[in-house]
Amino acid sequence: MNRKWCIFMALTLVSCAGQKMGLVSSPADYPAKQSSLRELVYTPESSQFSLWSPGAKSVTLRIYATNEAADPLRQVQMRRQQDGSWTATVKGDQKGRFYTFQVNQPLSRWKLHETPGIFATAVGVNGRRAAIVDMRETDPEGWQNDRRPALRGPQDAVVYEMHHRDFSIHPSAGVKHPGKFLALTEHGTRSPEGLKTGIDHLLEMGVTHVQILPSYDYASVDELHPERPQYNWGYDPQNYNVPEGSYATDAADPMCRIREMKQMIQALHAAGIRVIMDVVYNHTFDVENSAFTQTCPDYFYRLTKDGHLGNASGCGNETASEREMMHRYIVESARYWIEEYHLDGFRFDLMGIHDQQTMLDVRRMLDSIDPSLLLYGEGWAAGGPLLDYNQLAMKALMTNLPGVGAFCDDMRDAIRGPFSDDHQAAFLDAQPGHEESIKFGLVGCIAHPEVDMTKVNYSRAPWTVQPTQSINYVSCHDDMMLTDRLRASIALQPGELERLDKLAQTAVLTSQGIPFLWAGEEVMRDKKGVHNSYNSPDSINQIDWSLKSQNLDLFRYYQGLIALRRAHPAFRLGDADLVRRHMHFLPAQDGVVAFVLRDHAGGDAWNNIVVILNSRREQATVELPQGNYQAVCADGQCPSTDSRTYTGKATVSAQTALILHD
Ligand code: CA
């Protein structure tokens, strides 16, 4: 036996002993699974199971007759494969049954118990056991003919963010399925005053996309008790690849939530509206009981050198997207939602926790299916991630991530005031010094020679390559509603609330970024001043649709601005060079921002379009480029009834926007 052979034998023995002891290697060195992460391939002839668990000593598959059955019908010892996965084939038709995996890893510091695995695609009530279903039987009628509505590109998007329960739980919504996926399939719903609600309201408003708050299976609502009012935003992931049961009419039927979510998407598509889902791959509801820990302890989360969990999510843990299998999990899971549910894009929660390569690979995957699918997220974290800053998908590094967008807090806070203090106002209170940050947002956070970056609030340098990487907004589910914020931060005089609300959204809807609106702002919904209403009762979060008739003028203004944007390509140039060529700022006094979209921008029928945002409590005058102008938005009306011709200069009423064209 030569020396080389001795070393080979020694390594083999150590390796075999290690496998027997369940000590393959440290989690960071685990082999990657060779095939898809999907854990079940169902056919009527057999069900094939596969679970990646490289540190396990053994894995038991349990098949149950029902979700509640105390004892399994059978237990199957799974077979170890070279790539750290375990497989088993159960012959015969298993449809309608339930399954779990039990990983045996004696040296784990976590208590391991049964788990539905990380890639269950159907589950029983409250998501503790996975279900065996024939996914084709969950397709609603006509699903094969479902097509996503046409979209030229991200520049044409107008996004409406909503929570299922907020949107339809109040009796005034007039729906048959309050708070459920199916509410968005119901046409003809009306408020007590006879105004459109539900999907008809979205159509009337003219948005192109709805962004639904987390709608995968989350942990905090007990699905066994739909009769009890329970509320959560859903940022507490349990099963990433299954719809949330409390939004289904029957959470105990594993097929129901799947079919009804598809019905919702199908109905929105048929109405010409695309669907984006908010995804929260950055952390899980809990660590010990998560499918990540239960199948592969200490692999999927970032840990400090001494084994403590990272907490960049502010929720007690952060996932490790830089590890190969977490990276692949995010990309595969996102692909699954696009392929199985026909979703049209994603909003990534706390995207700054993820590494850039993961976001680039999600983008690449989306491009391979349809380049018009949207991808954006929060370019920040809630704490310091345990990964080198320069690898993270942070807002300031978005120029590394073409095709991926981030929320523009620069313009948001310049308009309404800082995130850190609900009682502090900014531009809307006519405070000077915020104009440059608003200009920065209006151009879509690109490099523009007329934006002085030294005066921008948060960013020292442009952070987008293309303007559509900037998601522009003044409010979202986080923080106060705009109405509450205005009340908290400004000593409002009669009429000011509505004027300032309109002014704020005019900036959003005339910007070159992607405009983003939070549900209910258009009817002046409030949340009674609650800032973080993630688990507040319906009384705080629900939209009372009777507000629509009380604030119809405001709704018509939002509707008019959206129609104006969608009719005029000048507001949707979608290209940084075009924005630099056509969009120019006009000299204006403090508290006023004015710009022109010049020379038939984007092929627009109008030659010049002038937008003036006046936050001052008195009228303001701006010199106009040469031409004779007509108003399309003036004195809080859009479309405007103002038939004057403006030449040379324009006078804008206090706290309003003026939009002119020649
Ligand atoms: Ca759930």
Short mmCIF file of N, CA, C and O in Angstrom, two decimals, residues 502-503 505-511 557 560-565 568 570-571 593-597 606 608-614 624 629-642 644 646 650-653 656-662:
data_model
loop_
_atom_site.label_atom_id
_atom_site.label_comp_id
_atom_site.label_asym_id
_atom_site.label_seq_id
_atom_site.Cartn_x
_atom_site.Cartn_y
_atom_site.Cartn_z
N LYS A 502 -53.41 66.08 -2.51
CA LYS A 502 -53.36 66.13 -3.98
C LYS A 502 -51.98 66.57 -4.47
O LYS A 502 -51.44 66.02 -5.44
N LEU A 503 -51.42 67.56 -3.80
CA LEU A 503 -50.10 68.07 -4.21
C LEU A 503 -49.05 66.95 -4.10
O LEU A 503 -48.22 66.76 -5.01
N GLN A 505 -49.40 63.67 -4.18
CA GLN A 505 -49.54 62.59 -5.17
C GLN A 505 -49.28 63.09 -6.59
O GLN A 505 -48.96 62.29 -7.48
N THR A 506 -49.39 64.41 -6.80
CA THR A 506 -49.04 64.94 -8.13
C THR A 506 -47.55 64.74 -8.37
O THR A 506 -47.13 64.39 -9.49
N ALA A 507 -46.74 64.94 -7.33
CA ALA A 507 -45.29 64.70 -7.47
C ALA A 507 -45.05 63.23 -7.83
O ALA A 507 -44.27 62.91 -8.72
N VAL A 508 -45.74 62.33 -7.12
CA VAL A 508 -45.56 60.89 -7.36
C VAL A 508 -45.95 60.52 -8.79
O VAL A 508 -45.22 59.83 -9.51
N LEU A 509 -47.11 61.01 -9.22
CA LEU A 509 -47.68 60.54 -10.50
C LEU A 509 -47.14 61.29 -11.72
O LEU A 509 -47.47 60.93 -12.85
N THR A 510 -46.33 62.32 -11.50
CA THR A 510 -45.69 62.96 -12.66
C THR A 510 -44.18 62.67 -12.68
O THR A 510 -43.46 63.22 -13.51
N SER A 511 -43.73 61.78 -11.79
CA SER A 511 -42.30 61.49 -11.71
C SER A 511 -41.92 60.43 -12.73
O SER A 511 -42.77 59.68 -13.23
N TYR A 557 -59.46 63.26 -8.64
CA TYR A 557 -58.14 63.86 -8.89
C TYR A 557 -57.09 62.77 -9.11
O TYR A 557 -56.31 62.82 -10.06
N GLY A 560 -57.78 61.21 -12.37
CA GLY A 560 -57.38 62.10 -13.47
C GLY A 560 -55.88 62.10 -13.69
O GLY A 560 -55.39 62.09 -14.83
N LEU A 561 -55.12 62.11 -12.60
CA LEU A 561 -53.65 62.08 -12.72
C LEU A 561 -53.17 60.77 -13.33
O LEU A 561 -52.25 60.77 -14.15
N ILE A 562 -53.78 59.66 -12.92
CA ILE A 562 -53.38 58.36 -13.47
C ILE A 562 -53.70 58.31 -14.97
O ILE A 562 -52.89 57.87 -15.78
N ALA A 563 -54.87 58.81 -15.31
CA ALA A 563 -55.26 58.83 -16.74
C ALA A 563 -54.30 59.71 -17.53
O ALA A 563 -53.90 59.35 -18.64
N LEU A 564 -53.92 60.84 -16.96
CA LEU A 564 -52.99 61.76 -17.64
C LEU A 564 -51.65 61.06 -17.87
O LEU A 564 -51.08 61.11 -18.97
N ARG A 565 -51.17 60.39 -16.82
CA ARG A 565 -49.89 59.69 -16.94
C ARG A 565 -49.96 58.60 -18.00
O ARG A 565 -49.06 58.44 -18.82
N HIS A 568 -49.96 59.95 -21.59
CA HIS A 568 -48.84 60.78 -22.06
C HIS A 568 -47.48 60.16 -21.78
O HIS A 568 -47.00 60.16 -20.65
N ALA A 570 -44.65 61.19 -22.15
CA ALA A 570 -43.63 62.10 -21.60
C ALA A 570 -43.37 61.83 -20.12
O ALA A 570 -42.25 62.03 -19.63
N PHE A 571 -44.40 61.36 -19.40
CA PHE A 571 -44.23 61.07 -17.97
C PHE A 571 -43.59 59.70 -17.74
O PHE A 571 -43.34 59.32 -16.60
N VAL A 593 -41.38 73.60 -6.79
CA VAL A 593 -40.57 72.82 -7.73
C VAL A 593 -41.30 72.85 -9.07
O VAL A 593 -42.51 72.60 -9.13
N ALA A 594 -40.57 73.20 -10.14
CA ALA A 594 -41.19 73.29 -11.46
C ALA A 594 -40.29 72.65 -12.49
O ALA A 594 -39.07 72.79 -12.44
N PHE A 595 -40.90 71.91 -13.41
CA PHE A 595 -40.10 71.31 -14.49
C PHE A 595 -40.88 71.28 -15.79
O PHE A 595 -42.11 71.41 -15.81
N VAL A 596 -40.12 71.13 -16.87
CA VAL A 596 -40.73 71.02 -18.19
C VAL A 596 -40.27 69.71 -18.83
O VAL A 596 -39.11 69.31 -18.68
N LEU A 597 -41.19 69.02 -19.49
CA LEU A 597 -40.87 67.87 -20.34
C LEU A 597 -40.95 68.41 -21.76
O LEU A 597 -42.03 68.72 -22.26
N TRP A 606 -48.09 66.25 -27.06
CA TRP A 606 -47.87 67.61 -26.58
C TRP A 606 -46.40 68.00 -26.75
O TRP A 606 -45.50 67.19 -26.50
N ASN A 608 -44.51 70.83 -25.19
CA ASN A 608 -43.94 71.01 -23.85
C ASN A 608 -45.01 70.73 -22.79
O ASN A 608 -46.17 71.12 -22.96
N ILE A 609 -44.60 70.07 -21.73
CA ILE A 609 -45.49 69.88 -20.58
C ILE A 609 -44.79 70.51 -19.38
O ILE A 609 -43.64 70.18 -19.09
N VAL A 610 -45.48 71.43 -18.70
CA VAL A 610 -44.90 72.08 -17.52
C VAL A 610 -45.66 71.61 -16.28
O VAL A 610 -46.89 71.57 -16.28
N VAL A 611 -44.90 71.19 -15.27
CA VAL A 611 -45.50 70.79 -13.99
C VAL A 611 -44.95 71.70 -12.91
O VAL A 611 -43.72 71.87 -12.79
N ILE A 612 -45.82 72.34 -12.16
CA ILE A 612 -45.40 73.24 -11.08
C ILE A 612 -46.05 72.75 -9.78
O ILE A 612 -47.27 72.58 -9.71
N LEU A 613 -45.21 72.48 -8.77
CA LEU A 613 -45.69 72.03 -7.47
C LEU A 613 -45.45 73.17 -6.48
O LEU A 613 -44.30 73.49 -6.17
N ASN A 614 -46.52 73.77 -6.01
CA ASN A 614 -46.40 74.92 -5.12
C ASN A 614 -46.88 74.55 -3.72
O ASN A 614 -48.07 74.38 -3.50
N LEU A 624 -42.54 80.69 -17.84
CA LEU A 624 -42.75 79.54 -18.71
C LEU A 624 -41.82 79.58 -19.91
O LEU A 624 -41.48 80.66 -20.40
N TYR A 629 -49.91 78.01 -23.47
CA TYR A 629 -50.19 76.80 -22.69
C TYR A 629 -51.65 76.73 -22.25
O TYR A 629 -52.28 77.75 -21.94
N GLN A 630 -52.13 75.49 -22.20
CA GLN A 630 -53.45 75.19 -21.62
C GLN A 630 -53.25 74.36 -20.36
O GLN A 630 -52.31 73.57 -20.28
N ALA A 631 -54.16 74.53 -19.40
CA ALA A 631 -54.06 73.76 -18.15
C ALA A 631 -54.78 72.42 -18.27
O ALA A 631 -55.88 72.35 -18.84
N VAL A 632 -54.15 71.35 -17.76
CA VAL A 632 -54.85 70.06 -17.63
C VAL A 632 -55.06 69.70 -16.17
O VAL A 632 -55.85 68.82 -15.85
N CYS A 633 -54.34 70.42 -15.31
CA CYS A 633 -54.50 70.20 -13.87
C CYS A 633 -54.27 71.55 -13.21
O CYS A 633 -53.22 72.16 -13.41
N ALA A 634 -55.27 72.05 -12.50
CA ALA A 634 -55.14 73.37 -11.86
C ALA A 634 -56.12 73.47 -10.70
O ALA A 634 -57.21 72.89 -10.74
N ASP A 635 -55.72 74.19 -9.67
CA ASP A 635 -56.59 74.48 -8.53
C ASP A 635 -57.23 73.22 -7.94
O ASP A 635 -58.39 73.22 -7.54
N GLY A 636 -56.47 72.12 -7.91
CA GLY A 636 -56.98 70.89 -7.30
C GLY A 636 -57.97 70.14 -8.18
O GLY A 636 -58.70 69.27 -7.68
N GLN A 637 -58.00 70.45 -9.47
CA GLN A 637 -58.87 69.71 -10.40
C GLN A 637 -58.02 69.07 -11.50
O GLN A 637 -57.18 69.74 -12.09
N CYS A 638 -58.25 67.80 -11.74
CA CYS A 638 -57.56 67.11 -12.83
C CYS A 638 -58.52 66.06 -13.40
O CYS A 638 -58.83 65.11 -12.70
N PRO A 639 -59.05 66.23 -14.60
CA PRO A 639 -58.76 67.30 -15.54
C PRO A 639 -59.33 68.64 -15.08
O PRO A 639 -60.31 68.69 -14.33
N SER A 640 -58.71 69.70 -15.55
CA SER A 640 -59.06 71.04 -15.11
C SER A 640 -60.13 71.66 -16.01
O SER A 640 -60.21 71.35 -17.19
N THR A 641 -60.94 72.53 -15.40
CA THR A 641 -61.93 73.26 -16.19
C THR A 641 -61.39 74.64 -16.56
O THR A 641 -62.08 75.43 -17.21
N ASP A 642 -60.16 74.92 -16.13
CA ASP A 642 -59.51 76.20 -16.40
C ASP A 642 -59.26 76.32 -17.91
O ASP A 642 -58.52 75.53 -18.48
N ARG A 644 -58.13 79.15 -19.44
CA ARG A 644 -57.22 80.26 -19.77
C ARG A 644 -56.06 79.80 -20.64
O ARG A 644 -55.68 78.62 -20.61
N TYR A 646 -52.08 80.33 -20.97
CA TYR A 646 -50.93 80.83 -20.20
C TYR A 646 -49.79 81.13 -21.17
O TYR A 646 -49.39 80.27 -21.95
N ALA A 650 -46.80 81.72 -15.37
CA ALA A 650 -48.01 81.09 -14.83
C ALA A 650 -48.06 81.36 -13.33
O ALA A 650 -47.05 81.29 -12.64
N THR A 651 -49.24 81.66 -12.88
CA THR A 651 -49.45 81.85 -11.44
C THR A 651 -50.19 80.62 -10.91
O THR A 651 -51.21 80.21 -11.48
N VAL A 652 -49.62 80.03 -9.86
CA VAL A 652 -50.15 78.78 -9.30
C VAL A 652 -50.76 79.08 -7.94
O VAL A 652 -50.11 79.70 -7.09
N SER A 653 -51.98 78.62 -7.72
CA SER A 653 -52.65 78.86 -6.44
C SER A 653 -51.87 78.21 -5.30
O SER A 653 -51.11 77.26 -5.50
N THR A 656 -51.11 74.01 -4.40
CA THR A 656 -51.66 73.19 -5.48
C THR A 656 -50.59 72.94 -6.53
O THR A 656 -49.52 73.53 -6.52
N ALA A 657 -50.96 72.05 -7.44
CA ALA A 657 -50.10 71.78 -8.59
C ALA A 657 -50.78 72.34 -9.84
O ALA A 657 -52.01 72.37 -9.93
N LEU A 658 -49.94 72.79 -10.76
CA LEU A 658 -50.44 73.26 -12.06
C LEU A 658 -49.71 72.45 -13.13
O LEU A 658 -48.47 72.37 -13.12
N ILE A 659 -50.47 71.84 -14.02
CA ILE A 659 -49.86 71.12 -15.15
C ILE A 659 -50.39 71.75 -16.43
O ILE A 659 -51.61 71.87 -16.63
N LEU A 660 -49.45 72.21 -17.27
CA LEU A 660 -49.78 72.92 -18.51
C LEU A 660 -49.15 72.20 -19.69
O LEU A 660 -48.16 71.49 -19.53
N HIS A 661 -49.71 72.44 -20.87
CA HIS A 661 -49.05 71.92 -22.08
C HIS A 661 -49.25 72.89 -23.23
O HIS A 661 -50.18 73.69 -23.23
N ASP A 662 -48.34 72.86 -24.18
CA ASP A 662 -48.55 73.64 -25.41
C ASP A 662 -48.46 72.74 -26.62
O ASP A 662 -48.21 71.53 -26.49
#
